[in-house]
Every structure is written in C-alpha cells, then in structure tokens.
PDB file of C-alpha atoms in Angstrom:
ATOM      1  CA  GLN A   1       0.049   0.019  -0.312  1.00  0.00           C
ATOM      2  CA  TRP A   2       1.332   3.490  -0.867  1.00  0.00           C
ATOM      3  CA  GLN A   3       0.792   6.690   0.936  1.00  0.00           C
ATOM      4  CA  CYS A   4       1.785  10.013  -0.486  1.00  0.00           C
ATOM      5  CA  SER A   5       1.101  13.080   1.318  1.00  0.00           C
ATOM      6  CA  CYS A   6       2.175  16.666   0.725  1.00  0.00           C
ATOM      7  CA  ASP A   7       2.365  20.013   2.049  1.00  0.00           C
ATOM      8  CA  ASP A   8       3.723  23.636   2.625  1.00  0.00           C
ATOM      9  CA  SER A   9       5.906  22.909   5.865  1.00  0.00           C
ATOM     10  CA  PHE A  10       9.091  21.269   4.475  1.00  0.00           C
ATOM     11  CA  SER A  11       8.508  18.905   6.766  1.00  0.00           C
ATOM     12  CA  LYS A  12       9.591  15.610   6.760  1.00  0.00           C
ATOM     13  CA  ARG A  13       8.667  12.371   8.604  1.00  0.00           C
ATOM     14  CA  THR A  14      11.932  10.252   9.718  1.00  0.00           C
ATOM     15  CA  THR A  15      12.307   6.805  10.555  1.00  0.00           C
ATOM     16  CA  SER A  16      11.361   7.251  14.098  1.00  0.00           C
ATOM     17  CA  GLY A  17       8.326   9.019  13.392  1.00  0.00           C
ATOM     18  CA  GLY A  18       8.962  12.538  14.276  1.00  0.00           C
ATOM     19  CA  LEU A  19       9.076  15.608  12.356  1.00  0.00           C
ATOM     20  CA  VAL A  20      12.166  17.165  10.732  1.00  0.00           C
ATOM     21  CA  ASP A  21      11.556  21.060  10.324  1.00  0.00           C
ATOM     22  CA  ALA A  22      13.799  22.658   7.612  1.00  0.00           C
ATOM     23  CA  THR A  23      12.905  25.795   8.578  1.00  0.00           C
ATOM     24  CA  ALA A  24      14.809  25.476  11.687  1.00  0.00           C
ATOM     25  CA  PHE A  25      18.233  25.607   9.495  1.00  0.00           C
ATOM     26  CA  GLN A  26      19.667  28.854   9.371  1.00  0.00           C
ATOM     27  CA  PRO A  27      19.467  30.410   6.210  1.00  0.00           C
ATOM     28  CA  ASP A  28      22.719  31.880   5.936  1.00  0.00           C
ATOM     29  CA  ALA A  29      24.321  28.640   6.972  1.00  0.00           C
ATOM     30  CA  LYS A  30      26.879  27.307   3.864  1.00  0.00           C
ATOM     31  CA  LEU A  31      25.685  24.307   2.276  1.00  0.00           C
ATOM     32  CA  GLY A  32      28.029  21.770   3.531  1.00  0.00           C
ATOM     33  CA  SER A  33      29.823  23.436   5.928  1.00  0.00           C
ATOM     34  CA  PRO A  34      30.502  21.638   9.354  1.00  0.00           C
ATOM     35  CA  GLU A  35      27.781  23.452  10.919  1.00  0.00           C
ATOM     36  CA  TYR A  36      24.907  22.757   8.650  1.00  0.00           C
ATOM     37  CA  LEU A  37      25.856  19.092   8.130  1.00  0.00           C
ATOM     38  CA  GLN A  38      26.039  19.079  12.066  1.00  0.00           C
ATOM     39  CA  THR A  39      22.185  20.105  11.776  1.00  0.00           C
ATOM     40  CA  LEU A  40      21.157  18.147   9.046  1.00  0.00           C
ATOM     41  CA  SER A  41      22.537  15.004  10.359  1.00  0.00           C
ATOM     42  CA  LYS A  42      20.827  15.697  13.896  1.00  0.00           C
ATOM     43  CA  GLN A  43      17.580  16.622  12.486  1.00  0.00           C
ATOM     44  CA  LEU A  44      17.646  13.619   9.901  1.00  0.00           C
ATOM     45  CA  GLY A  45      18.960  10.944  12.093  1.00  0.00           C
ATOM     46  CA  LEU A  46      21.809  10.460   9.613  1.00  0.00           C
ATOM     47  CA  ASN A  47      25.372  10.762   9.718  1.00  0.00           C
ATOM     48  CA  LEU A  48      26.394  12.994   7.066  1.00  0.00           C
ATOM     49  CA  THR A  49      29.981  14.206   6.044  1.00  0.00           C
ATOM     50  CA  LEU A  50      31.512  15.545   3.448  1.00  0.00           C
ATOM     51  CA  ALA A  51      32.744  12.988   1.032  1.00  0.00           C
ATOM     52  CA  ASN A  52      35.602  15.595  -0.482  1.00  0.00           C
ATOM     53  CA  PRO A  53      36.678  19.302  -0.279  1.00  0.00           C
ATOM     54  CA  ASN A  54      34.183  20.037  -3.459  1.00  0.00           C
ATOM     55  CA  GLY A  55      31.266  19.284  -1.109  1.00  0.00           C
ATOM     56  CA  TYR A  56      29.845  16.125  -2.257  1.00  0.00           C
ATOM     57  CA  LEU A  57      27.976  14.605   0.878  1.00  0.00           C
ATOM     58  CA  ASN A  58      28.426  10.769   2.161  1.00  0.00           C
ATOM     59  CA  TRP A  59      26.170   9.340   4.428  1.00  0.00           C
ATOM     60  CA  HIS A  60      26.900   6.171   5.984  1.00  0.00           C
ATOM     61  CA  ARG A  61      24.876   3.063   5.890  1.00  0.00           C
ATOM     62  CA  PRO A  62      21.689   2.978   7.574  1.00  0.00           C
ATOM     63  CA  THR A  63      21.110   2.238  11.300  1.00  0.00           C
ATOM     64  CA  PRO A  64      19.556  -1.135  12.239  1.00  0.00           C
ATOM     65  CA  LEU A  65      15.442   0.575  12.584  1.00  0.00           C
ATOM     66  CA  GLN A  66      15.877   1.567   9.114  1.00  0.00           C
ATOM     67  CA  LEU A  67      17.084  -2.081   7.715  1.00  0.00           C
ATOM     68  CA  PHE A  68      14.512  -5.057   6.975  1.00  0.00           C
ATOM     69  CA  SER A  69      14.928  -7.370   9.860  1.00  0.00           C
ATOM     70  CA  GLY A  70      12.920 -10.564   8.038  1.00  0.00           C
ATOM     71  CA  ASN A  71      14.531 -13.266   5.987  1.00  0.00           C
ATOM     72  CA  LEU A  72      16.041 -12.338   2.980  1.00  0.00           C
ATOM     73  CA  PRO A  73      15.793 -12.880   0.037  1.00  0.00           C
ATOM     74  CA  HIS A  74      12.560 -11.023   0.263  1.00  0.00           C
ATOM     75  CA  GLN A  75       9.530 -11.169  -2.251  1.00  0.00           C
ATOM     76  CA  VAL A  76       6.436  -9.574  -2.041  1.00  0.00           C
ATOM     77  CA  THR A  77       3.667  -8.982  -5.287  1.00  0.00           C
ATOM     78  CA  GLY A  78       2.501  -5.605  -5.714  1.00  0.00           C
ATOM     79  CA  PHE A  79       1.554  -2.941  -8.215  1.00  0.00           C
ATOM     80  CA  ASP A  80       4.142  -0.713 -10.253  1.00  0.00           C
ATOM     81  CA  PRO A  81       3.121   2.530 -10.907  1.00  0.00           C
ATOM     82  CA  VAL A  82       5.949   3.253 -13.154  1.00  0.00           C
ATOM     83  CA  CYS A  83       4.597   0.305 -15.853  1.00  0.00           C
ATOM     84  CA  ASN A  84       1.239   0.368 -14.585  1.00  0.00           C
ATOM     85  CA  GLN A  85       0.663  -3.130 -14.067  1.00  0.00           C
ATOM     86  CA  PRO A  86       1.206  -5.490 -11.299  1.00  0.00           C
ATOM     87  CA  ASP A  87       4.964  -6.860 -10.533  1.00  0.00           C
ATOM     88  CA  VAL A  88       6.923  -8.933  -8.019  1.00  0.00           C
ATOM     89  CA  PHE A  89       8.973  -6.704  -5.861  1.00  0.00           C
ATOM     90  CA  GLN A  90      12.365  -8.362  -4.376  1.00  0.00           C
ATOM     91  CA  SER A  91      15.399  -7.802  -2.292  1.00  0.00           C
ATOM     92  CA  HIS A  92      18.536  -9.614  -1.577  1.00  0.00           C
ATOM     93  CA  ASP A  93      19.671  -6.484   0.654  1.00  0.00           C
ATOM     94  CA  ALA A  94      17.920  -5.213   3.703  1.00  0.00           C
ATOM     95  CA  TRP A  95      18.615  -1.670   2.727  1.00  0.00           C
ATOM     96  CA  PHE A  96      14.885  -1.578   0.951  1.00  0.00           C
ATOM     97  CA  ARG A  97      15.513   2.043  -0.159  1.00  0.00           C
ATOM     98  CA  ASP A  98      17.878   1.032  -2.981  1.00  0.00           C
ATOM     99  CA  SER A  99      17.179  -2.788  -3.262  1.00  0.00           C
ATOM    100  CA  LEU A 100      13.619  -3.519  -3.288  1.00  0.00           C
ATOM    101  CA  THR A 101      13.205  -3.728  -7.157  1.00  0.00           C
ATOM    102  CA  SER A 102      10.353  -4.647  -9.409  1.00  0.00           C
ATOM    103  CA  GLN A 103      11.176  -7.950 -11.760  1.00  0.00           C
ATOM    104  CA  ASP A 104       9.601  -6.801 -14.793  1.00  0.00           C
ATOM    105  CA  CYS A 105      10.160  -2.985 -14.361  1.00  0.00           C
ATOM    106  CA  ARG A 106      13.288  -3.195 -12.899  1.00  0.00           C
ATOM    107  CA  THR A 107      12.326   0.068 -10.450  1.00  0.00           C
ATOM    108  CA  PRO A 108      13.631   0.842  -7.129  1.00  0.00           C
ATOM    109  CA  PRO A 109      11.208   2.009  -4.501  1.00  0.00           C
ATOM    110  CA  ARG A 110      11.737   6.273  -4.782  1.00  0.00           C
ATOM    111  CA  GLU A 111      10.902   5.597  -8.545  1.00  0.00           C
ATOM    112  CA  ARG A 112       7.718   3.819  -7.878  1.00  0.00           C
ATOM    113  CA  ALA A 113       6.781   6.812  -5.151  1.00  0.00           C
ATOM    114  CA  LEU A 114       7.280   9.384  -7.352  1.00  0.00           C
ATOM    115  CA  ALA A 115       5.320   7.980 -10.440  1.00  0.00           C
ATOM    116  CA  PHE A 116       2.478   6.847  -7.489  1.00  0.00           C
ATOM    117  CA  CYS A 117       2.300  10.963  -6.712  1.00  0.00           C
ATOM    118  CA  LEU A 118       2.543  12.267 -10.139  1.00  0.00           C
ATOM    119  CA  ALA A 119      -0.378  10.275 -11.170  1.00  0.00           C
ATOM    120  CA  ASN A 120      -2.294  11.289  -7.915  1.00  0.00           C
ATOM    121  CA  LEU A 121      -1.418  14.252  -7.218  1.00  0.00           C
ATOM    122  CA  LEU A 122      -0.493  15.806 -10.763  1.00  0.00           C
ATOM    123  CA  PRO A 123      -2.764  13.865 -12.652  1.00  0.00           C
ATOM    124  CA  ASP A 124      -2.468  16.288 -15.650  1.00  0.00           C
ATOM    125  CA  PHE A 125       1.272  16.124 -15.659  1.00  0.00           C
ATOM    126  CA  GLY A 126       1.143  14.359 -18.809  1.00  0.00           C
ATOM    127  CA  GLN A 127       0.182  17.422 -20.697  1.00  0.00           C
ATOM    128  CA  ALA A 128       3.373  19.555 -19.775  1.00  0.00           C
ATOM    129  CA  GLN A 129       4.828  20.836 -23.120  1.00  0.00           C
ATOM    130  CA  ARG A 130       8.400  20.646 -21.596  1.00  0.00           C
ATOM    131  CA  VAL A 131       9.872  18.142 -18.978  1.00  0.00           C
ATOM    132  CA  HIS A 132      13.333  18.252 -17.990  1.00  0.00           C
ATOM    133  CA  GLU A 133      15.046  15.389 -16.387  1.00  0.00           C
ATOM    134  CA  SER A 134      18.723  15.182 -14.692  1.00  0.00           C
ATOM    135  CA  SER A 135      20.763  12.256 -14.569  1.00  0.00           C
ATOM    136  CA  PRO A 136      18.219   9.578 -16.390  1.00  0.00           C
ATOM    137  CA  ASN A 137      18.816   6.291 -16.494  1.00  0.00           C
ATOM    138  CA  ASN A 138      17.519   3.817 -19.575  1.00  0.00           C
ATOM    139  CA  PHE A 139      14.799   1.852 -17.822  1.00  0.00           C
ATOM    140  CA  GLY A 140      12.175   2.461 -15.273  1.00  0.00           C
ATOM    141  CA  LEU A 141      10.337   5.865 -14.877  1.00  0.00           C
ATOM    142  CA  SER A 142      13.361   7.556 -16.927  1.00  0.00           C
ATOM    143  CA  ALA A 143      12.333   5.507 -19.765  1.00  0.00           C
ATOM    144  CA  ALA A 144       8.856   5.933 -19.119  1.00  0.00           C
ATOM    145  CA  LEU A 145       8.760   9.537 -19.275  1.00  0.00           C
ATOM    146  CA  GLN A 146      10.810   9.506 -22.474  1.00  0.00           C
ATOM    147  CA  ARG A 147       7.688   6.909 -23.912  1.00  0.00           C
ATOM    148  CA  LEU A 148       5.407   9.472 -22.672  1.00  0.00           C
ATOM    149  CA  PHE A 149       6.671  12.932 -23.823  1.00  0.00           C
ATOM    150  CA  GLY A 150       8.924  12.255 -26.929  1.00  0.00           C
ATOM    151  CA  LYS A 151      11.812  14.149 -27.753  1.00  0.00           C
ATOM    152  CA  GLU A 152       9.654  17.129 -28.790  1.00  0.00           C
ATOM    153  CA  ARG A 153       8.907  17.733 -24.934  1.00  0.00           C
ATOM    154  CA  TYR A 154      11.267  15.980 -22.910  1.00  0.00           C
ATOM    155  CA  GLN A 155      15.035  16.776 -22.203  1.00  0.00           C
ATOM    156  CA  ALA A 156      17.304  14.647 -20.552  1.00  0.00           C
ATOM    157  CA  SER A 157      20.636  16.263 -18.917  1.00  0.00           C
ATOM    158  CA  GLN A 158      23.939  14.999 -17.564  1.00  0.00           C
ATOM    159  CA  PHE A 159      26.647  17.461 -16.043  1.00  0.00           C
ATOM    160  CA  SER A 160      30.179  17.449 -17.913  1.00  0.00           C
ATOM    161  CA  PRO A 161      32.500  20.329 -16.618  1.00  0.00           C
ATOM    162  CA  THR A 162      33.764  20.531 -19.954  1.00  0.00           C
ATOM    163  CA  ILE A 163      31.055  20.841 -22.096  1.00  0.00           C
ATOM    164  CA  PRO A 164      29.262  24.479 -22.026  1.00  0.00           C
ATOM    165  CA  CYS A 165      25.676  24.635 -20.210  1.00  0.00           C
ATOM    166  CA  GLY A 166      22.966  23.434 -22.624  1.00  0.00           C
ATOM    167  CA  GLN A 167      25.259  21.902 -25.065  1.00  0.00           C
ATOM    168  CA  PRO A 168      24.521  18.229 -26.395  1.00  0.00           C
ATOM    169  CA  ILE A 169      26.797  15.983 -24.698  1.00  0.00           C
ATOM    170  CA  PRO A 170      28.508  13.444 -27.326  1.00  0.00           C
ATOM    171  CA  HIS A 171      27.769   9.778 -27.315  1.00  0.00           C
ATOM    172  CA  HIS A 172      24.576  10.434 -24.999  1.00  0.00           C
ATOM    173  CA  GLY A 173      21.702  10.580 -27.402  1.00  0.00           C
ATOM    174  CA  ASN A 174      19.751  13.469 -26.908  1.00  0.00           C
ATOM    175  CA  GLU A 175      21.177  14.448 -23.411  1.00  0.00           C
ATOM    176  CA  ILE A 176      22.735  18.202 -22.898  1.00  0.00           C
ATOM    177  CA  SER A 177      25.269  19.077 -20.224  1.00  0.00           C
ATOM    178  CA  ILE A 178      23.479  21.262 -17.481  1.00  0.00           C
ATOM    179  CA  ASN A 179      24.803  22.131 -14.347  1.00  0.00           C
ATOM    180  CA  LEU A 180      21.896  21.948 -11.445  1.00  0.00           C
ATOM    181  CA  GLU A 181      23.655  24.474  -9.371  1.00  0.00           C
ATOM    182  CA  ASP A 182      24.076  27.195 -12.531  1.00  0.00           C
ATOM    183  CA  GLN A 183      21.297  26.786 -15.177  1.00  0.00           C
ATOM    184  CA  HIS A 184      21.901  30.105 -16.975  1.00  0.00           C
ATOM    185  CA  CYS A 185      21.631  28.545 -20.003  1.00  0.00           C
ATOM    186  CA  LEU A 186      17.593  27.885 -19.672  1.00  0.00           C
ATOM    187  CA  GLU A 187      15.224  30.892 -20.137  1.00  0.00           C
ATOM    188  CA  ASP A 188      13.043  31.691 -17.223  1.00  0.00           C
ATOM    189  CA  GLU A 189       9.934  29.625 -17.043  1.00  0.00           C
ATOM    190  CA  SER A 190      10.780  27.298 -20.072  1.00  0.00           C
ATOM    191  CA  LEU A 191      10.329  24.122 -18.301  1.00  0.00           C
ATOM    192  CA  ASP A 192       6.915  22.733 -17.225  1.00  0.00           C
ATOM    193  CA  PHE A 193       8.316  20.102 -14.824  1.00  0.00           C
ATOM    194  CA  VAL A 194      11.954  18.896 -13.484  1.00  0.00           C
ATOM    195  CA  VAL A 195      12.697  15.864 -12.493  1.00  0.00           C
ATOM    196  CA  SER A 196      16.143  15.734 -10.255  1.00  0.00           C
TER     197      SER A 196
END
C-alpha cells in the first residue's frame, strides 16, 4: 500500500516518526559547511559527512532501525505505478530504499513513489509541454517519461564540466550538459516539469 502526502511546511517524517523542520536551519548557513551538516545530521538522524573538499555529501549506511529485519531474499507482490501493472518486488539486501526492485520494470522504491505521486497529485502532468530530467537512466521511470513525452517535449541532461551549459553531450543521445547549480542556459519559465 502506498501513501503520499505533501504540504507546504517543508517537514519530513523521519524513521522514528518525528518531524524534521527544515525551517529550523539557519538561512545563512553555507550548504556543506560543518555546522550545516551537523544540524542536518542531527535532525534527519543520519551521519552526513563531506566526501571530499568539493562539497559532495557522503552518508553512512542506515541504522538497524532503517533496515529490514526479516529473512532475505524478501519477495512481495504489488503494483508498479511506473509500468502501470502488477509486479513482484524482490530484494537480497536489507536496505530496501535502493534494493527492493520490481522484476519486470526494474524500478526502485523511489521511482515508484514518484510515479505514484505524479499520477495522483498531478494527474495532468502528462500534458506538460517541456519536461527536464537530470541524470536519467535508461529504464524505469526515466524510460517511461521519455516514451510519454517524446523527443519534442522531454529533455535529459547530465553534468559535464568540459561541455558548456545547454550543449549536447557526445555519445549520450539527446542529453545536454547542465550544471543544476548554474542553469543560466535555460530561459526563465521554459520548463513545465523537472525531475531531479
């Protein structure tokens, strides 16, 4: 059974059932600073560290409360909203967030959750005229979005520091280079929908 709830409070449920209030973060705290990471780690119940000086985050494997405690491999039958069909979900790893994939569509839980939310919260999203997806893969939700919107309405991107913003990436189909932190090559209000 899927449950999806959205509101304007910037709050998210943690594994312990408490609320994380993103408004408690200092607005002038530099993203990736030790102070910001310490506050974020504490409120999310995760151990976040900088993986390197460039600011990429690295977080450690989940705590025992976040892991499946039953027998592995685990298998359950359900409905995959990405492929819009019943499917079997199986995992050989106790970390279901990444490993409980559907057999036919190969979708991980986060893709299924996003597809479910799109279909139920934004039922008209298929009518979007311009859709951008950063760092897509070639299966699951990315493939479904590519089929739904076609080349005319769907734009995929990767980041390549050697290719200027908005320019095609060689040998990557129709993907262009976009740095999500600096999207100056995109016109304001030129996208109806962004998947990141």
